mmCIF file of C-alpha atoms in Angstrom:
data_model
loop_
_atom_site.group_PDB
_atom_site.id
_atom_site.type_symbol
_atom_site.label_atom_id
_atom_site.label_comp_id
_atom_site.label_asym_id
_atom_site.label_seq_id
_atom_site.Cartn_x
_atom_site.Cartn_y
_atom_site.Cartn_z
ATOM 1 C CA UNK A 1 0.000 0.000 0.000
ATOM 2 C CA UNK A 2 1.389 3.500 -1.067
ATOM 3 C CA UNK A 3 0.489 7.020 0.275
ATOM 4 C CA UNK A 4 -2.244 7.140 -2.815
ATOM 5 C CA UNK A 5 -3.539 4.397 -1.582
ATOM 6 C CA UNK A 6 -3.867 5.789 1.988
ATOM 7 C CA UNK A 7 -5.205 8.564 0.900
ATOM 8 C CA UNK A 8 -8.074 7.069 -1.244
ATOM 9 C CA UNK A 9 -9.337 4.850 1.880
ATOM 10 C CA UNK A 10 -9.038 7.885 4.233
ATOM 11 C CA UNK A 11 -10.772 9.824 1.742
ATOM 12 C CA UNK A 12 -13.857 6.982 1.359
ATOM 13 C CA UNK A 13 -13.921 5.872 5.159
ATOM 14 C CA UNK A 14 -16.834 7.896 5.752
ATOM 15 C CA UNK A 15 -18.505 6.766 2.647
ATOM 16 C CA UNK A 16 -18.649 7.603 -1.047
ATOM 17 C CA UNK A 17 -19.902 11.325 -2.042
ATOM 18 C CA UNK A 18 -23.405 11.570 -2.463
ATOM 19 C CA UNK A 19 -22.804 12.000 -6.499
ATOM 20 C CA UNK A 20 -24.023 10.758 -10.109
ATOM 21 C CA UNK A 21 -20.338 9.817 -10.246
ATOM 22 C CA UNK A 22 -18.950 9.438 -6.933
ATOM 23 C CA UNK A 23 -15.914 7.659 -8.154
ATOM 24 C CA UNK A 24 -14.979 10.785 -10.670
ATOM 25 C CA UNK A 25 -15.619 12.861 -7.114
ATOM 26 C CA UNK A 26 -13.424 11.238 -5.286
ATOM 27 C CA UNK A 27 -10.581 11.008 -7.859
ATOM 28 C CA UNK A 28 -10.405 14.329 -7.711
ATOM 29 C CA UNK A 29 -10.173 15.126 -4.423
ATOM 30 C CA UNK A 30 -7.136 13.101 -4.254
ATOM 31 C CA UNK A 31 -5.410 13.864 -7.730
ATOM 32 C CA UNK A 32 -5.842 11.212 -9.841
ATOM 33 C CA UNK A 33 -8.057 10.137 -12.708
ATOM 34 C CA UNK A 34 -10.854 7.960 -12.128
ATOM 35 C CA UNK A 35 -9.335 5.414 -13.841
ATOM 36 C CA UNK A 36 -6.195 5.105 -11.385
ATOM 37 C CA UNK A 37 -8.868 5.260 -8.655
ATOM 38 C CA UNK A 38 -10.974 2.017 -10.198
ATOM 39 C CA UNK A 39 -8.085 0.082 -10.843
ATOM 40 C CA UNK A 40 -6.171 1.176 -7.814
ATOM 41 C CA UNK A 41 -9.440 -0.344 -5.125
ATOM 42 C CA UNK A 42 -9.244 -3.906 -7.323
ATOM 43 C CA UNK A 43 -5.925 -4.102 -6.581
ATOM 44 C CA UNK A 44 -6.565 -3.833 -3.148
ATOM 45 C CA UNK A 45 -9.870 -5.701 -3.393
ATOM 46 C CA UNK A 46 -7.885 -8.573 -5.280
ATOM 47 C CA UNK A 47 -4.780 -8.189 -2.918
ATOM 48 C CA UNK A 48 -6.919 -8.099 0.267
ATOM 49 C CA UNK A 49 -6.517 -4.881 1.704
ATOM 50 C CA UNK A 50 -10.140 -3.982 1.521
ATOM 51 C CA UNK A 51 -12.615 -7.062 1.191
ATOM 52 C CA UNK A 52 -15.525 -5.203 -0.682
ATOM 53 C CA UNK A 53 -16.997 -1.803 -1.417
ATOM 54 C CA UNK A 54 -20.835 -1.637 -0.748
ATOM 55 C CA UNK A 55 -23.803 0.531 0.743
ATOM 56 C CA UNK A 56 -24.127 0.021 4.892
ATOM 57 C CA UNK A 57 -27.980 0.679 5.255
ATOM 58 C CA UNK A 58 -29.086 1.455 8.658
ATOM 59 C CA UNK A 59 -31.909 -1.194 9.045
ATOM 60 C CA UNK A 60 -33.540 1.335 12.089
ATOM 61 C CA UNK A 61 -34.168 4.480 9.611
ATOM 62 C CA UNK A 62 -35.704 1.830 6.906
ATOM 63 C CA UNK A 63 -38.030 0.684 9.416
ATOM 64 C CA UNK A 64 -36.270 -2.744 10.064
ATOM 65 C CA UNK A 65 -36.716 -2.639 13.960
ATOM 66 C CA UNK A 66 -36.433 -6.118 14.656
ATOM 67 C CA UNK A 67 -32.710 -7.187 13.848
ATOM 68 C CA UNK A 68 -31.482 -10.102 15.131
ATOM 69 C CA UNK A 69 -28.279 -12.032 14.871
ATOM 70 C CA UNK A 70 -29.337 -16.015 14.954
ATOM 71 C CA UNK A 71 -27.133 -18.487 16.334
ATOM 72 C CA UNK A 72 -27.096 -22.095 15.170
ATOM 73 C CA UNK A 73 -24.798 -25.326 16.348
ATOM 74 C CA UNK A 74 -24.913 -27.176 12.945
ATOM 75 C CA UNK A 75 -21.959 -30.505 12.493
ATOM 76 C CA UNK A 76 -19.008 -28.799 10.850
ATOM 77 C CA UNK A 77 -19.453 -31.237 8.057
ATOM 78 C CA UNK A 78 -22.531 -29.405 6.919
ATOM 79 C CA UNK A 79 -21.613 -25.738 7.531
ATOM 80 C CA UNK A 80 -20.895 -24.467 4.224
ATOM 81 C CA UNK A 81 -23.219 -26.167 2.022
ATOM 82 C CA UNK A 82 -26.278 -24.701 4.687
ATOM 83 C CA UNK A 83 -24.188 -21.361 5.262
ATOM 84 C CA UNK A 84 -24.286 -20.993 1.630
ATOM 85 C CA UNK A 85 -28.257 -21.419 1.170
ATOM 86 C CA UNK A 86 -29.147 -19.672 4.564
ATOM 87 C CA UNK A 87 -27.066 -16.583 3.221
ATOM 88 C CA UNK A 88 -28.570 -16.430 -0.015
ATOM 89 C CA UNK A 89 -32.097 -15.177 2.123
ATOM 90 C CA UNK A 90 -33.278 -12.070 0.730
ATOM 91 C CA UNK A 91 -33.702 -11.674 4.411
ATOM 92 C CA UNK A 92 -30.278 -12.407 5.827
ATOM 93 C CA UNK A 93 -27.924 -9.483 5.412
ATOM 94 C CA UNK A 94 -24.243 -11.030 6.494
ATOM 95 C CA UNK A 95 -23.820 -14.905 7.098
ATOM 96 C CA UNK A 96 -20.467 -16.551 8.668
ATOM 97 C CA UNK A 97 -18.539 -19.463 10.230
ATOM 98 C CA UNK A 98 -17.572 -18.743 13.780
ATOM 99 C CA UNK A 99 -15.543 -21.235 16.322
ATOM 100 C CA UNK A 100 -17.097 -22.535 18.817
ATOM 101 C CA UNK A 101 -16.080 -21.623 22.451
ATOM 102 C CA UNK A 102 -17.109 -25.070 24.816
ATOM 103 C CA UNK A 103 -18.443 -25.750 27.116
ATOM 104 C CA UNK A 104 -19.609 -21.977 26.935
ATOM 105 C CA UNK A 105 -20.834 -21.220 23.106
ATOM 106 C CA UNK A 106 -22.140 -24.203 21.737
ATOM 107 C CA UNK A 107 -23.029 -22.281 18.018
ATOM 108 C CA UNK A 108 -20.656 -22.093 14.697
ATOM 109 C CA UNK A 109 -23.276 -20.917 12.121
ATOM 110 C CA UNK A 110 -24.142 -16.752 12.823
ATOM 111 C CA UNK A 111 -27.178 -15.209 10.148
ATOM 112 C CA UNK A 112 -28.228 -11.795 11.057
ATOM 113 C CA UNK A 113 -32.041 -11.047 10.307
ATOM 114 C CA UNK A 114 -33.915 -7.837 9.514
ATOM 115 C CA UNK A 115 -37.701 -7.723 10.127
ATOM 116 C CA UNK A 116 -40.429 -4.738 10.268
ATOM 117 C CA UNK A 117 -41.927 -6.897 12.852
ATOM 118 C CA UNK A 118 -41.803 -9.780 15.794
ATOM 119 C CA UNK A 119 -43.811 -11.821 13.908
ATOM 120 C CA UNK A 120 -41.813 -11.788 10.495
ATOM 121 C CA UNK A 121 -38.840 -12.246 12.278
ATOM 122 C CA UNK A 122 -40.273 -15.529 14.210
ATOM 123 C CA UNK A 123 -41.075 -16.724 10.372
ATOM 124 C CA UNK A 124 -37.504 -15.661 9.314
ATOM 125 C CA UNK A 125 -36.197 -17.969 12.192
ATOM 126 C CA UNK A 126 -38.986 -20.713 11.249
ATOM 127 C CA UNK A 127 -37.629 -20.906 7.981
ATOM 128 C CA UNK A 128 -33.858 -20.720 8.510
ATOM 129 C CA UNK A 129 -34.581 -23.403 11.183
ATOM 130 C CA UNK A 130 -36.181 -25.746 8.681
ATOM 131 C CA UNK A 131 -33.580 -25.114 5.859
ATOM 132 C CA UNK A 132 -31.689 -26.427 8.292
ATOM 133 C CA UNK A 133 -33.836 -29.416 9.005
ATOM 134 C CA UNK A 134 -31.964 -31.968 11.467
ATOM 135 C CA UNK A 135 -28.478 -30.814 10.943
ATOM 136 C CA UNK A 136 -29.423 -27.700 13.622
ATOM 137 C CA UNK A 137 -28.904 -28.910 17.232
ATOM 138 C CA UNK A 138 -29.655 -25.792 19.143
ATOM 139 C CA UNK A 139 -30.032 -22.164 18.270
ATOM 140 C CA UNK A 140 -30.697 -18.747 19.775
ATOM 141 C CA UNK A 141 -31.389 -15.458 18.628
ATOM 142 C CA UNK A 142 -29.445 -12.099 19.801
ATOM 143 C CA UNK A 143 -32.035 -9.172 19.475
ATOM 144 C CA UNK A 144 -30.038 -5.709 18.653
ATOM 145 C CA UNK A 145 -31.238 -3.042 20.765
ATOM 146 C CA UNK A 146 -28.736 -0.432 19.012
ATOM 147 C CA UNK A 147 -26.634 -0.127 16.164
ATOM 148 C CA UNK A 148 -23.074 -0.910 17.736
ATOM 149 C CA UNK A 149 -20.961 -0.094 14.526
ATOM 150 C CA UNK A 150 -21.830 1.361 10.950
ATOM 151 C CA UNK A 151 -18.285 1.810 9.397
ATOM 152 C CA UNK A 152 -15.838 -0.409 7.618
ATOM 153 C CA UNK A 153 -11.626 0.887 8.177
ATOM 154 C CA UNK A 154 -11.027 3.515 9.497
ATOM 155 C CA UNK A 155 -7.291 4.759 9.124
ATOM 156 C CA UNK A 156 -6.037 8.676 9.973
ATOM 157 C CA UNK A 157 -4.319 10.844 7.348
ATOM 158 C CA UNK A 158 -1.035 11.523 7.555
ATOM 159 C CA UNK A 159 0.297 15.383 8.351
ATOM 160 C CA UNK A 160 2.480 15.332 5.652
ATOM 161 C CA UNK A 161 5.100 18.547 6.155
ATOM 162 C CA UNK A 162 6.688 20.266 2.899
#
């Protein structure tokens, strides 16, 4: 990573510039063509530095007031085939393998729900619970009260002295 590139993620933590063509925005800001700036974040996409650019909605203003992150102990030998097909639900927003902590945290399977109400989040549940069918042997849901965290990295700009 060079100082461009620093300067491209400092200048995108906070989001992309509410713009027709953000990317031509932000290109100039920094001093580059839009171009450089495309194929500068797929190198780091491809390279790992940042794993994705995309919108972070907050579920609360859209009137999703019933998040939940659902917790599942599925056998390890099944965990990606179901992980795949419980995070392709138009309803499940992020998706992931976790370790398991015993004897404390029993659950390796994590699908965070967004409902309008208690009642279509009990059917999201249903339904993740029976694509899941006998290969789920306990699960719990963690209601949000809050949003916790709404921003992807976060570095600080250098002072950079003539």
């Amino acid at each position: 990573m060079d100082n461009i590139d620093r300067e491209i993620i400092a200048a995108s933590q906070a989001g992309l510039p509410l713009s027709p063509e953000p990317y031509q925005v932000l290109a100039s800001e920094i001093g580059i063509s839009a171009d450089e700036l495309m194929q500068r974040l797929k190198r780091m996409q491809n390279t790992g530095i940042i794993r994705r650019i995309g919108a972070i909605p907050n579920h609360y203003k859209l009137g999703y007031t019933h998040n939940g992150m659902t917790v599942w102990d599925i056998d390890d030998a099944y965990i990606d085939t179901l992980g795949k097909q419980i995070g392709a639900l138009d309803f499940v927003s992020h998706c992931y393998h976790r370790p398991r902590h015993l004897p404390d945290w029993r659950y390796n399977l994590f699908a965070m729900i967004h409902a309008k109400t208690a009642d279509v989040a009990t059917q999201q549940i249903a339904q993740i619970d029976t694509l899941l069918g006998t290969h789920c042997r306990a699960n719990e849901v963690l209601y949000s009260t809050r949003i916790l965290k709404k921003t992807g990295l976060r570095i600080r700009k250098k002072n950079v002295s003539p």
